[in-house]
Amino acid sequence: MKMIFSLLPVLLFLISLYLLDNFKLVSRKTLLLCLLWGVASALISYYVNNFLIEQLSLKGETFRRYFAPLTEEIAKALLVLALISRKKIGFAIDAAIYGFAAGAGFALAENMFYIFILDSDTNLVVWILRGFGTAIMHGGCTALFAMILIGGIQREKNFFLSVLTALFVGYIIHSGFNHFFLNPYLQTLLIFIVLPLLFFIVFQRSNTMLQDWLEIEFSNEIEMLRMIKQGDIKSTKAGEYLISLKKHFSAEVIVDLYWYFSLYLELSIKAKRNLMLKENGFPLIEEPDIMDKLTELNQLRRQIGKVGELALQPLVRMKHRELWKLNQLKNN
Amino acid sequence: MNVHISTLNDFTVVEVHGRVDTISASEFETRLLAVIESGASKIVLNCQGLDYISSSGLRVFLIAQKKIVAAKGQLKLCCLQPTIKEIFDISGFSSIFSISADLETATKT
């Protein structure tokens, strides 16, 4: 029973979040990696916390309230941070799920440690509180970290500042939880009601954002690529802009810019099409040349350089979401 | 956007006219799903009058395809205007749907 109450709620919560991912943004492999990272981060935190307790000679309660939340939130967040930096996370939905998985892994390891290593023979109520309260709090804090960070990136805020803000929010909630300002039962109930509600709202908003993003860009990109394929690009504003670049770049660079733009459109359309197919449960279309095209795009990106990319910014902005979108093609 | 429903041979023919975009996609989805839920398992989407389709519209096509395949039925598209056909080709959706050049061919099998 101890096992069921302390481990099951967080896993069920994670599965529920995974099922809410309409667009199947989350890959099972990465999800498992996050869960395992959570376990590893619990182990890392355990040693770091013990080391700090010895070095700082702090009372257990002071450490649990102020220091442990910081080390634990940093440890859990590291993989999420790496995934976001490598453009493997694009929206609040996948950010929340990966973040929650890392926190869930941490909570699973922590509760197992209490059950098996410390052999705590405490009242069942404590395990219910740990399972429904502490474990969900761990998942929720890392999920919040991920959602706030991806939100900052999407709004093009300073990356370092976004990391700090996201970490601060996770830390405050974790530290507040460890202070037990509220009755533990009430605190657990609050976590169990507020977090699902928060996730529901964020998922709804993120889904709408994703749909709007698909709607606006998909049609424009198809229209643009259609014009390019028909040789009518000159008559469009994008074509006029490309022609205007002749004054500033050599003919070779203009050709590279043109092909870069055209290839980007093709790959972007395919990435979005795949999202639509995944959303509706269709198998993805096998395209053996996709990796070659991605390599070619990277090669062209190198050839046109930063200046070329800047010049193309009115047409193609290679920001986080664009790179994430192209990464999705690799994963398929 | 206008939708007209008729029958030809064993097929229910859904003619769609105008634009299927963000605004009209949900109405189109309701009409199309109502046809599927009424028990029609062989459906032809006549796109002769379809002037524009956005990603929301394409998603309605996908939803319909999924429902019909689940019901072991058939969904065919026909009479796509060249620009619409190009949208399907460019996006790769041509390989997902069965597309016929005219209504006669679509309702043959």
Coordinates of N, CA and C in Angstrom, one line a residue, chain A residues 23-24 270-287 328-332, chain B residues 92 95-96:
Chain A
F23 N -1.1 16.8 -30.2 CA -0.2 16.9 -31.4 C 0.9 15.9 -31.4
K24 N 1.0 15.1 -30.3 CA 2.0 14.1 -30.1 C 3.4 14.7 -30.2
K270 N 6.7 20.4 -44.6 CA 6.6 18.9 -44.3 C 6.6 18.7 -42.7
A271 N 7.3 19.6 -42.0 CA 7.3 19.4 -40.5 C 5.9 19.7 -40.0
K272 N 5.2 20.7 -40.6 CA 3.9 21.1 -40.1 C 2.9 20.0 -40.6
R273 N 3.1 19.5 -41.8 CA 2.2 18.4 -42.2 C 2.3 17.2 -41.3
N274 N 3.5 16.9 -40.9 CA 3.7 15.8 -39.9 C 3.0 16.0 -38.6
L275 N 3.0 17.3 -38.2 CA 2.2 17.6 -36.9 C 0.8 17.3 -37.1
M276 N 0.2 17.7 -38.3 CA -1.2 17.5 -38.5 C -1.5 16.0 -38.6
L277 N -0.6 15.2 -39.3 CA -0.8 13.8 -39.4 C -0.8 13.1 -38.0
K278 N 0.2 13.6 -37.2 CA 0.3 13.0 -35.8 C -0.9 13.3 -35.0
E279 N -1.4 14.5 -35.1 CA -2.6 14.9 -34.4 C -3.7 14.0 -34.7
N280 N -3.8 13.6 -35.9 CA -5.0 12.8 -36.3 C -4.7 11.3 -36.3
G281 N -3.5 10.9 -35.8 CA -3.2 9.5 -35.7 C -2.8 8.8 -37.0
F282 N -2.4 9.6 -38.0 CA -1.9 9.0 -39.2 C -0.5 8.6 -39.2
P283 N 0.0 7.5 -39.9 CA 1.4 7.3 -39.9 C 2.1 8.4 -40.8
L284 N 3.3 8.7 -40.4 CA 4.0 9.7 -41.2 C 4.5 9.2 -42.5
I285 N 4.5 10.1 -43.5 CA 4.9 9.7 -44.8 C 6.5 9.5 -44.8
E286 N 6.9 8.4 -45.3 CA 8.3 8.1 -45.4 C 9.0 8.8 -46.5
E287 N 10.0 9.6 -46.1 CA 10.7 10.4 -47.1 C 12.2 10.2 -46.9
Q328 N 12.1 18.3 -35.5 CA 11.0 17.3 -35.5 C 11.1 16.4 -36.7
L329 N 11.6 16.9 -37.8 CA 11.8 16.1 -39.0 C 12.8 15.0 -38.8
K330 N 13.9 15.4 -38.0 CA 15.0 14.4 -37.7 C 14.4 13.3 -36.9
N331 N 13.6 13.6 -35.9 CA 13.1 12.7 -34.9 C 12.1 11.6 -35.6
N332 N 11.5 12.1 -36.7 CA 10.6 11.2 -37.4 C 11.3 10.2 -38.2
Chain B
G92 N 2.3 17.1 -49.5 CA 2.4 15.7 -49.4 C 1.1 15.0 -49.1
S95 N -0.6 11.9 -51.1 CA -0.4 10.4 -50.9 C -1.3 9.9 -49.8
I96 N -1.9 10.8 -49.0 CA -2.8 10.3 -47.9 C -4.2 10.1 -48.5

